[in-house]
Coordinates of C-alpha atoms in Angstrom, one line a residue:
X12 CA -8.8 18.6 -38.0
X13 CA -6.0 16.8 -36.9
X14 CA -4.5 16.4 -33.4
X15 CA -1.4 18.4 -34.2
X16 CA -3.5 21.2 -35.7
X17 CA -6.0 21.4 -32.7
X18 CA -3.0 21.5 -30.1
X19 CA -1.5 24.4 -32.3
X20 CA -4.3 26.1 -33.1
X21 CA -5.1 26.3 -29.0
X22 CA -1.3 27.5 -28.4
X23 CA -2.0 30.7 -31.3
X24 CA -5.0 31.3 -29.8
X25 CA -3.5 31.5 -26.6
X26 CA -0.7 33.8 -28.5
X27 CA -3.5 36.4 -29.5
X28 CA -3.5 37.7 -25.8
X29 CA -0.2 36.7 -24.2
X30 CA 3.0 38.3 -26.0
X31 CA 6.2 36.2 -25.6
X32 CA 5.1 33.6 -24.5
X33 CA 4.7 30.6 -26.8
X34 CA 7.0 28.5 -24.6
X35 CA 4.6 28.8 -21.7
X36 CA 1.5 27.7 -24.5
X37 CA 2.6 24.9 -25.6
X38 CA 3.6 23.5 -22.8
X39 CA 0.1 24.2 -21.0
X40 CA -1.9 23.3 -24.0
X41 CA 0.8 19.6 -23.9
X42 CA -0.4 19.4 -20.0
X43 CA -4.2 19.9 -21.0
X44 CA -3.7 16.4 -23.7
X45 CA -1.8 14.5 -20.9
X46 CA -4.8 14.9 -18.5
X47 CA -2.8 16.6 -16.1
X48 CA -3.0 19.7 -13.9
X49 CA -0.7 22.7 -14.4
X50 CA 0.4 25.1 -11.5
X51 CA 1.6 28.8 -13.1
X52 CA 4.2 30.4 -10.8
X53 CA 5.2 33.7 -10.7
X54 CA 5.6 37.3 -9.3
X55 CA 2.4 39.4 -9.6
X56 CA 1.7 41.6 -13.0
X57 CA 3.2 38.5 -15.0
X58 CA 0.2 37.2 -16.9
X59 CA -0.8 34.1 -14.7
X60 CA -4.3 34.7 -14.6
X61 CA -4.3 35.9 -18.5
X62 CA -2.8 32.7 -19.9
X63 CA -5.2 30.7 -17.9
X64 CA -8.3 32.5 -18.9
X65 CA -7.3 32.3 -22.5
X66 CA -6.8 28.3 -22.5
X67 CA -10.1 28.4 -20.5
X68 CA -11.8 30.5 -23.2
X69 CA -10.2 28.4 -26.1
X70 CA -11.9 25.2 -25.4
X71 CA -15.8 25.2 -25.7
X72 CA -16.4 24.1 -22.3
X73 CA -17.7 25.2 -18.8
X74 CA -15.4 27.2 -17.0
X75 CA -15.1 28.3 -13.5
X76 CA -12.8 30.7 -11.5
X77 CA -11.9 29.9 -7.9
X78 CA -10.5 33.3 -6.4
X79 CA -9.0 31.7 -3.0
X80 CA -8.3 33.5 -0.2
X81 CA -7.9 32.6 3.5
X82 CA -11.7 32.5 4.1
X83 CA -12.8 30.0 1.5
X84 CA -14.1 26.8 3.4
X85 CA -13.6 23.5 1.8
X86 CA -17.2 23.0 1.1
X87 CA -17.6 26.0 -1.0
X88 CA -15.5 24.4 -3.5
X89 CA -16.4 20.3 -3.3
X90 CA -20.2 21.3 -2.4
X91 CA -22.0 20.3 0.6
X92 CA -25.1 18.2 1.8
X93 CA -28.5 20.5 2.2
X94 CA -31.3 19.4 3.9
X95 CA -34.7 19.7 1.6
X96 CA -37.8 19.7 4.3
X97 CA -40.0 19.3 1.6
X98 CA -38.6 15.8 1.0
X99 CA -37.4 14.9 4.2
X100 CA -34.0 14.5 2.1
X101 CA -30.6 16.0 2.3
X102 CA -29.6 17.6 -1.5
X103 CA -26.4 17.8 -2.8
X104 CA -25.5 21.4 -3.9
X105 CA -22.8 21.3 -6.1
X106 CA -19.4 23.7 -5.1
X107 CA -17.3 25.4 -7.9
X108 CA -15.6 22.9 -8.9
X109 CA -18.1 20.8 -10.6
X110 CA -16.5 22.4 -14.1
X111 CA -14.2 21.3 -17.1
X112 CA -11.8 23.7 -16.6
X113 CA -11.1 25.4 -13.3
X114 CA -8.9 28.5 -12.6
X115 CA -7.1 28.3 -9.3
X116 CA -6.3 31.5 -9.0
X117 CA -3.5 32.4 -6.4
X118 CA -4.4 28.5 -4.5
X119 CA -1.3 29.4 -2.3
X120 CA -3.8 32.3 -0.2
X121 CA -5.9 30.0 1.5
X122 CA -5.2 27.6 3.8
X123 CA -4.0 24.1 4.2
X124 CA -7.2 22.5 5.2
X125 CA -8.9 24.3 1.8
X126 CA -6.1 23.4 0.0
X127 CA -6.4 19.8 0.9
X128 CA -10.3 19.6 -0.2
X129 CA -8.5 20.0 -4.2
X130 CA -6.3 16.5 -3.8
X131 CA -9.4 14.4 -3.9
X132 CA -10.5 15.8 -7.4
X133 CA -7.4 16.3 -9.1
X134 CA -6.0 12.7 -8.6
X135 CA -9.8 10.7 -8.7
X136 CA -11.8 13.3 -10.7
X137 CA -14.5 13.2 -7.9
X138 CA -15.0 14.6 -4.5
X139 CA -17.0 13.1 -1.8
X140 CA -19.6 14.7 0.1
X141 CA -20.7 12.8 3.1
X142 CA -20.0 9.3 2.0
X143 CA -21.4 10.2 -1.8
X144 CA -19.6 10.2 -4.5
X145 CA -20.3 12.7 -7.4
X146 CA -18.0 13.2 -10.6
X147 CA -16.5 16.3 -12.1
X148 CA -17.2 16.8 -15.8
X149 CA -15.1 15.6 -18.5
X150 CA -12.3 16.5 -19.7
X151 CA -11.2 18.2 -16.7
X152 CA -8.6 20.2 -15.8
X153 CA -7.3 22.4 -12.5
X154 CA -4.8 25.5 -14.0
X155 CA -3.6 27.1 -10.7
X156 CA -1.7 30.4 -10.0
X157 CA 0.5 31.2 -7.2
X158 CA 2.5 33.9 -6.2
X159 CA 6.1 32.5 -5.1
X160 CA 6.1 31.7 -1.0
X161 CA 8.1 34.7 0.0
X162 CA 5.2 37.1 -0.7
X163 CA 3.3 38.0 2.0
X164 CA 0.3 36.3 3.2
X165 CA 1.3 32.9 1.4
X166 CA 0.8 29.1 2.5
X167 CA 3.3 26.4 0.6
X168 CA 1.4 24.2 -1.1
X169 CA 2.1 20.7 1.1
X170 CA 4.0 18.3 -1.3
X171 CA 1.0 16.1 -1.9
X172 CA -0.5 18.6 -3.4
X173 CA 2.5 19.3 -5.7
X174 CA 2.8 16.2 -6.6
X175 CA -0.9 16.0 -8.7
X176 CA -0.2 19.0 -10.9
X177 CA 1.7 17.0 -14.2
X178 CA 4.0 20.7 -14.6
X179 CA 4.8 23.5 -12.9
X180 CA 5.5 26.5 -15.5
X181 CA 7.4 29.9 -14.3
X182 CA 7.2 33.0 -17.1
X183 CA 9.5 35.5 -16.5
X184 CA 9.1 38.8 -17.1
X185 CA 9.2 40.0 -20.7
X186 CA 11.8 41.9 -22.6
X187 CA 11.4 45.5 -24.0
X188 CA 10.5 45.0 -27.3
X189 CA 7.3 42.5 -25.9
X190 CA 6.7 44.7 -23.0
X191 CA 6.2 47.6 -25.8
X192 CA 3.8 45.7 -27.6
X193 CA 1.7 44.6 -24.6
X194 CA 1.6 47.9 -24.1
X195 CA -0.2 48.7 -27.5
X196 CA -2.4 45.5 -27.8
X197 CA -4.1 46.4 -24.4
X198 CA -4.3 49.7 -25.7
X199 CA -7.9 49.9 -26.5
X200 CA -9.8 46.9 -25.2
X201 CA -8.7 43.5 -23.9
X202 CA -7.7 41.0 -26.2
X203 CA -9.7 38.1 -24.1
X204 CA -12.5 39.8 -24.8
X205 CA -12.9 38.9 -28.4
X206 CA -11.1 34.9 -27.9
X207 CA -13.4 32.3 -29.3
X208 CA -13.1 28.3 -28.7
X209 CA -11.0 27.0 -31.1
X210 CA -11.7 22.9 -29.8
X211 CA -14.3 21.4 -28.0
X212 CA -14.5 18.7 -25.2
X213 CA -15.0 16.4 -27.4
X214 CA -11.9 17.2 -29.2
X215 CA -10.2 17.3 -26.2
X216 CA -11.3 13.8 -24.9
X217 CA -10.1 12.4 -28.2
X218 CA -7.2 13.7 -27.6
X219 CA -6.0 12.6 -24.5
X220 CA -7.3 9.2 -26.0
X221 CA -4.2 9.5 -28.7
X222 CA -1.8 10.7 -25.9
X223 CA -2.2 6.8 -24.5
X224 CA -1.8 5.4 -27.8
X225 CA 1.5 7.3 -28.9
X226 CA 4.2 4.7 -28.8
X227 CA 7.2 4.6 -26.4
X228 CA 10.1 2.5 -26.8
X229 CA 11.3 0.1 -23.8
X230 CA 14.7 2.3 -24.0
X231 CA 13.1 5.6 -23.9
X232 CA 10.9 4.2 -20.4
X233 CA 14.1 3.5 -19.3
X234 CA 15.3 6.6 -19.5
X235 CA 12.7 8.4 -17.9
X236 CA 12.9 5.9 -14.9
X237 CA 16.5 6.8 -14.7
X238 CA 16.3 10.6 -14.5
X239 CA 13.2 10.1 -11.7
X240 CA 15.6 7.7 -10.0
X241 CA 18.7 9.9 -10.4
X242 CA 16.7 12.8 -8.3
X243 CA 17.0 10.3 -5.2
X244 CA 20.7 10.1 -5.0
X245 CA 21.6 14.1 -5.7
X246 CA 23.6 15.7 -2.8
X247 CA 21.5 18.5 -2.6
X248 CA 18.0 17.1 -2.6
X249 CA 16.2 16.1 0.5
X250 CA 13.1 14.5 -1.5
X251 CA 13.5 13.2 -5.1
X252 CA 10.8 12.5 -7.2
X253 CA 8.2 9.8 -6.7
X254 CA 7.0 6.9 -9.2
X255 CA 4.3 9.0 -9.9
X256 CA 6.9 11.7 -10.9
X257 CA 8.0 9.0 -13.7
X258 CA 4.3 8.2 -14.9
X259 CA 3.8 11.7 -15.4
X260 CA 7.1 12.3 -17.3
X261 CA 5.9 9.8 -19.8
X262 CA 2.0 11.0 -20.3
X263 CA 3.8 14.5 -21.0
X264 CA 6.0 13.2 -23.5
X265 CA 3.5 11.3 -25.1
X266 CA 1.3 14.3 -25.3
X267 CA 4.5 16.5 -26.9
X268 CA 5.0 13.9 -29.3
X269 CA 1.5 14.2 -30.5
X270 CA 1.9 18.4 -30.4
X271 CA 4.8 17.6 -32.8
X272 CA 2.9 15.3 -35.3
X273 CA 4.4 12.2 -34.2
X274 CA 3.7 8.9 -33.0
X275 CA 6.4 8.1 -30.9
X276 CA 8.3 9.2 -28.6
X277 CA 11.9 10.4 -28.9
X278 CA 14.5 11.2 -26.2
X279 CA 14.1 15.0 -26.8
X280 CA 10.4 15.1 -25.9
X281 CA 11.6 13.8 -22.7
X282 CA 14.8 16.2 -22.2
X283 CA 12.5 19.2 -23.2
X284 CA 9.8 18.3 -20.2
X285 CA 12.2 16.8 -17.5
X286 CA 12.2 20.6 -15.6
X287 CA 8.5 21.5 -16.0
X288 CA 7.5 18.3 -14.9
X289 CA 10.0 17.2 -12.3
X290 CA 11.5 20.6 -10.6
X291 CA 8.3 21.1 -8.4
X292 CA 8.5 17.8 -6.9
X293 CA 11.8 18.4 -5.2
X294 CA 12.5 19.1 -2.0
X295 CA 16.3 20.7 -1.6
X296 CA 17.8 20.3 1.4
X297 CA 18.4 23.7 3.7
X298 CA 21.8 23.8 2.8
X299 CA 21.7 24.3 -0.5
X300 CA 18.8 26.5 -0.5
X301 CA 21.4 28.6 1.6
X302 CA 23.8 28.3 -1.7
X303 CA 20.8 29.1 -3.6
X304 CA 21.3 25.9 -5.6
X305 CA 17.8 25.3 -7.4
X306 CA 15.7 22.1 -8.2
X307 CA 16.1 23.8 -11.9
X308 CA 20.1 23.8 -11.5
X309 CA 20.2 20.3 -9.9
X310 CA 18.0 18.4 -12.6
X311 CA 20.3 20.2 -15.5
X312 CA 23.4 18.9 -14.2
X313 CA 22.0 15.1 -13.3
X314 CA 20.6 14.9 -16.8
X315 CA 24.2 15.9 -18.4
X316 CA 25.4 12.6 -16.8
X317 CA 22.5 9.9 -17.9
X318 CA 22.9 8.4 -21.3
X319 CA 20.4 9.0 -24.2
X320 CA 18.8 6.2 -25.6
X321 CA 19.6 6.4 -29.7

């Protein structure tokens, strides 16, 4: 089966459970080829937790859930040292996050110092238990939910931490004529239920090997640099995006060109991921939060001004 097939065949899978929302699919099952991390924002009721399970459960990997709240010690997710008496040695017992894929699910309810413990794993794809190194499985991926900071009993995710997930994706609610058929295809059991693996890790790994190999042009590199650099010198924004911000950009778009059957990349692969991929590492200033100006609004205006490569 061909790349583009096994990237679409995950996103219908994906569609079996979620109504209206083949926007949101493709762009998680893009992030899962890029090697990144994807955070899934929105209120509660929306499907968060749903789309991530059914990724998880289309891949024939392990999977693991992480259900944080503001109790959760570090350890229990990166493991800790015990101490075996029977060998006189201490024995690494592994925490949840020694899986492929691993469901976040609403990071944002624990707190700072648990939410640090994930910024070794998603950037190095190890964690380090008293001075040891062990490494996560492979292909590995971190698909976190959040409800958005003005809920109650909510900690902001530092920036950081923002930084190592490749896209942040928001759903929205449905309209009538989806929310009528969610209605009837949860009617009797759970879709989720009968989901089977369309890939395997193998596939997967062999996938993110294509991503690197899909060809950018010098022009189109420049272009990506330029909307990264443009978030610096916006009136509104505090923090623009980092380097790493503009090394992401390009993995995504590498990883949409190969969704589309392509080899290359073209400017609209780049347009099409530029508020996924970049709106979460902004910081606005308090002003225009005030004016309710969003990272959204700001990036669709700077990207109306930069020239598109032909």
């Amino acid at each position: 089966m061909e790349s583009k097939s096994i990237m679409q065949s995950i996103a219908e899978n994906i569609g079996k459970v979620m109504v209206g929302q083949s926007g949101a699919a493709k762009l998680m099952v893009v992030c899962l080829a890029a090697g990144g991390h994807v955070l899934i924002e929105d209120v509660p009721g929306i499907g968060k937790t749903t789309i991530a399970n059914a990724l998880a459960r289309s891949i024939g990997v392990s999977f693991n859930r992480i259900q944080f709240t503001p109790d959760i010690l570090p350890s229990d997710i990166t493991g800790f040292s015990m101490y075996n008496p029977k060998t006189g040695e201490f024995e690494y017992k592994q925490g949840s996050i020694m899986s492929n894929i691993i469901l976040a699910d609403e990071i944002n309810r624990t707190s700072p110092k648990t939410q640090a413990s994930m910024l070794e794993v998603m950037e190095e794809k190890h964690v380090t238990v008293d001075g040891v190194t062990y490494n996560v499985p492979e292909p590995f991926m971190v698909i976190a939910t959040q409800n958005p900071i003005e809920y109650m009993g909510t900690y902001p995710l530092p920036e950081a931490q923002l930084d190592r997930f490749l896209m942040k994706i928001t759903m929205g609610y449905p309209d009538k004529e989806d929310e009528v058929n969610i209605l009837f295809r949860f009617r009797k059991t759970n879709p989720l239920d009968k989901l089977s693996p369309v890939a395997d890790g193998k596939q997967i790994s062999e996938l993110r090997r294509q991503v690197r190999d899909i060809h950018v042009e010098r022009e189109i590199g420049d272009y990506i640099v330029e909307i990264v650099q443009s978030t610096r010198r916006q009136e509104h924004v505090l923090l623009g995006c980092s380097p790493r911000a503009s090394v992401y950009l390009m993995r995504a778009a590498q990883a949409l060109a190969l969704y589309m059957g392509r080899d290359y990349v073209v400017p609209d692969d780049v347009k099409d991921l530029v508020i996924p991929v970049l709106a979460h590492r902004m910081i606005l200033k308090q002003e225009a939060k005030i004016r309710k100006i969003t990272a959204e609004s700001v990036l669709s205006g700077l990207i109306k001004n930069i020239r598109v490569p032909i």
